[in-house]
């Protein structure tokens, strides 16, 4: 793959002639990455040094992007799923002219730098997703590729990009790789190309210590196009493989055999190259081996020139697209406005609303809200991990298929983690709002992806139903106990548990208005009667509202969801004894103004929530909760057994 | 597969002759299951009716068990991974004479019955694992099969059993199926045979809605032996496939094409048969179709006889084994005692101990304890999800391999969830104590299995290191913030965060002495100096000890792990101002006697823990914590940035 160059040979390190720009670029990336790690005295040089040739091939021959406009909607996406190789990504972003100056490379892994230890979405120009927790980058890439197809179905003239991911052995061992790759194969996401850095090394040693998978056969079983490049330094073959992958209508896995830490004498090809600086001696030896200049962070001018030329090609692509966009806007101003609204995540004027006042499960009320929201917000897409009917996402919307991506409903299959990670990918793609549903108890399965929703501040809506031991007969494996509280612990997550249909609507409104983090709606399986319609609009600001307000109350009951009705019934019993109990419905506990600083002169208070009460300590003097796993039996009997009846609660309050 | 029977034809339903005992048994199971669901008006008839033929083939031809002694150590294990099909399992256990009388089948899914909605380990005689959360049964079966190999390496004359699992489409879609199946293939667990109930139906409809996997090709890529049975009612072919699977040296997947709800007119073969009672009309029609008696819970005497005869064969196998055991005990009384000790989960006389007083990370101290524990307890096995060196499980123990299972170290690969589920399987097998390690932040990946450790009350030891934002450069994806608190929420889990090497030893002792639930050790990456050696033996009972005890204290600081040292440094600064701060190291917060009921006259208190402080509310008047995600940078700088320095903490205390 000889290339011509305007640079003079004199400007190049000894071993490289003017025709060796590609080799020079690869070495530039390798040494930038190694120097970053060395300077930080922390980080992972192994992957960047081994994967530099394939990454350069991708960035120089295939990736369509405009580094001057990292927000170009129709850019190709590149996800470094093996996020520990961040130095590789930063080197590339710097060379191609993203807003990542050399000073930031020198500040790799330093507090406040644009080059954190793992790539962080929203923090560094050109970084498409936060990665590091293994496997999730691959799954988010599936989401990005799916978003592209969905957008192409809606805006065919404006959408024509690819999604590329670079994964390591670890990504392929993680279970989420199965869920995501299976879904990608099922949906035939042909614009997804995954490069596997097949270095056969993990932290503990050779991959063979723990895995004998035939990864190509495995992905072929998912319906992927697969290929292998035996020499990961052979740019011509890599280029051909990527070209073939792009041309194939199936998603593609290109396994590229590499050597971890390639070029670092004594450590290359071993686990030692993975996660520690090479050390001055090895790094110097690496330089000597190919005659690389001694100065750190060296970038030959010819490489700067080549990258600038490539970036200019990308800018031209973007300009041509902008032109098409202007023509589209001129021809269809309404649709163009809609495009802009969706990409800006602005809500439409039409409010989301449903008729209120019916006794029904909040999961059923949520279904009605979702049905309306899907009409009001055509960009709202999502689905369920095989529980559409139970969780209220069976709203009659058309499911998308491999042949038609215009639908708004996604059949995620029994893949909670994959669902959530794919939703993250769709969300960071832009142009869509997303939701996903499962039983609350299975939020454990998707928790690692919910954490990334929160870290990336993506407004993913999680519909988690069957929200307590009232689930009944399915028993403790299906009865959430610790889950509501555990979700409240994750920063940036809004955890909302509505108590009737009006609060469910309000919770959905909060979720849709939020653009800086995920929202979890905790929804009941069982029917709940409507509460008085007071104070609903305060919920977003104050988190709670009063639903029963006797004069001169003796005690305040703080309850959530279905337990608000339990609190009201207990208050009735107490009233017969002359005890006046105020009842508050707490939709969004973390919004309570008194969280963590209760007035010592406040009313005695009792929290009532069918889950572990740990998080209510300090908010209430007494807590009625469920501190053990549940038990199988009819829901009402289970509640009785666990002390969640009006009588038992009233007794607890009398004794407190 | 004609069989002779002593029953008279007159005792049989119309359509069955005396040679049709197999068909009769299959129908008995089908109707028992359908009747259980009907009686409960809740449950899943579809899987039992479709899978009854394969289950009967397994139980009547292959499964080696003694229903009168469900604790026989060398029994075959059967795991119903598709736990929603519990009625199938209960029907079989009843018919074969386990301690599950018909009355319990009639009380299916009722409060306090032995037949809960999903199978529960420790609750029902003959149930080997708790299942229901999909995919985990398969992974636990891998653990059971691994335990068998490990036990065979240690007691070859006493170990010769198989592990069987029945999985559904959902189990195979879940990511953990990938992790577990890949590990099983890698380790060549040939005594594992998995029957896949290939009914092509999920809750949302056809499997084809969400998956196009070629499951046989996929499992072949893991190194499994795979086969297909096209007619799931053909006992002869199923039997042949199971025989071939047993004979093959690889783990086996036998995909059996079935019809969900087979025999139920109008709903068979559809998602409607999955999770609801058939209804009186359909059930009556099903009976009419084959002439089955109208009475519910009908069991033909010939089936009772056949099952009793088969159980007697199992009892004979067990008796022969007991005889071998007695010979073994006579020849090797010491080894026999050791076998008994291990199976009773008694600790040996020799205490686990290490030299104390060194400044080191608690993960390093834990490594030393683990090294000693591995010598004292030869039954202690475990490993890491590819972080052996970082988490301190690289104790020089021999790793087991597919050719030699005598090692005690397991290379789990980058499979946290699979690791934890496999550990659960090894633990419920008996004869071993288990541990597994990863970074604390990745406990999210294994949380669903940790929940099952807790629900099954298995003493799995989780070593979770790199326990705070002090991790530093790796940044927020690798810095736990919410995790310690979220683990404390799960019932039956002991969450211990030691502050020096002596507390690490104590934490390990607590973990090893516990036999009724998992223990999580939260361990530091960074070095911690030794604390005064006072009150260590109180920790197990009271959860905390005083490590700095000035006279007439003004304030009490409650800290955990590395933050105990921060508290001590803050106390020093406060002392210079004349403020006397008592410092308590809280190893096991949930053991604090005052959890949830603080004395109003108590000292003002401040909690200090580098994580979200939600759970400390009510225990402390003020909390120093980390309420946001972390940030990438050198550890010390990150701590400073987040206010976790002695100066900042002293300031917070002065202001509180």
CSV table of C-alpha atoms in Angstrom, one decimal, chain A residues 546 548-555 571 579-583:
chain,number,residue,atom,x,y,z
A,546,UNK,CA,-49.8,15.1,50.3
A,548,UNK,CA,-54.4,12.8,52.9
A,549,UNK,CA,-54.2,15.9,55.1
A,550,UNK,CA,-56.1,15.8,58.4
A,551,UNK,CA,-55.9,18.9,60.6
A,552,UNK,CA,-53.3,18.8,63.4
A,553,UNK,CA,-51.8,15.5,62.3
A,554,UNK,CA,-50.0,13.3,64.9
A,555,UNK,CA,-47.9,11.5,62.4
A,571,UNK,CA,-54.5,6.1,58.3
A,579,UNK,CA,-54.7,9.2,65.7
A,580,UNK,CA,-54.5,11.6,62.8
A,581,UNK,CA,-52.0,10.5,60.1
A,582,UNK,CA,-51.0,12.7,57.2
A,583,UNK,CA,-50.2,10.6,54.1
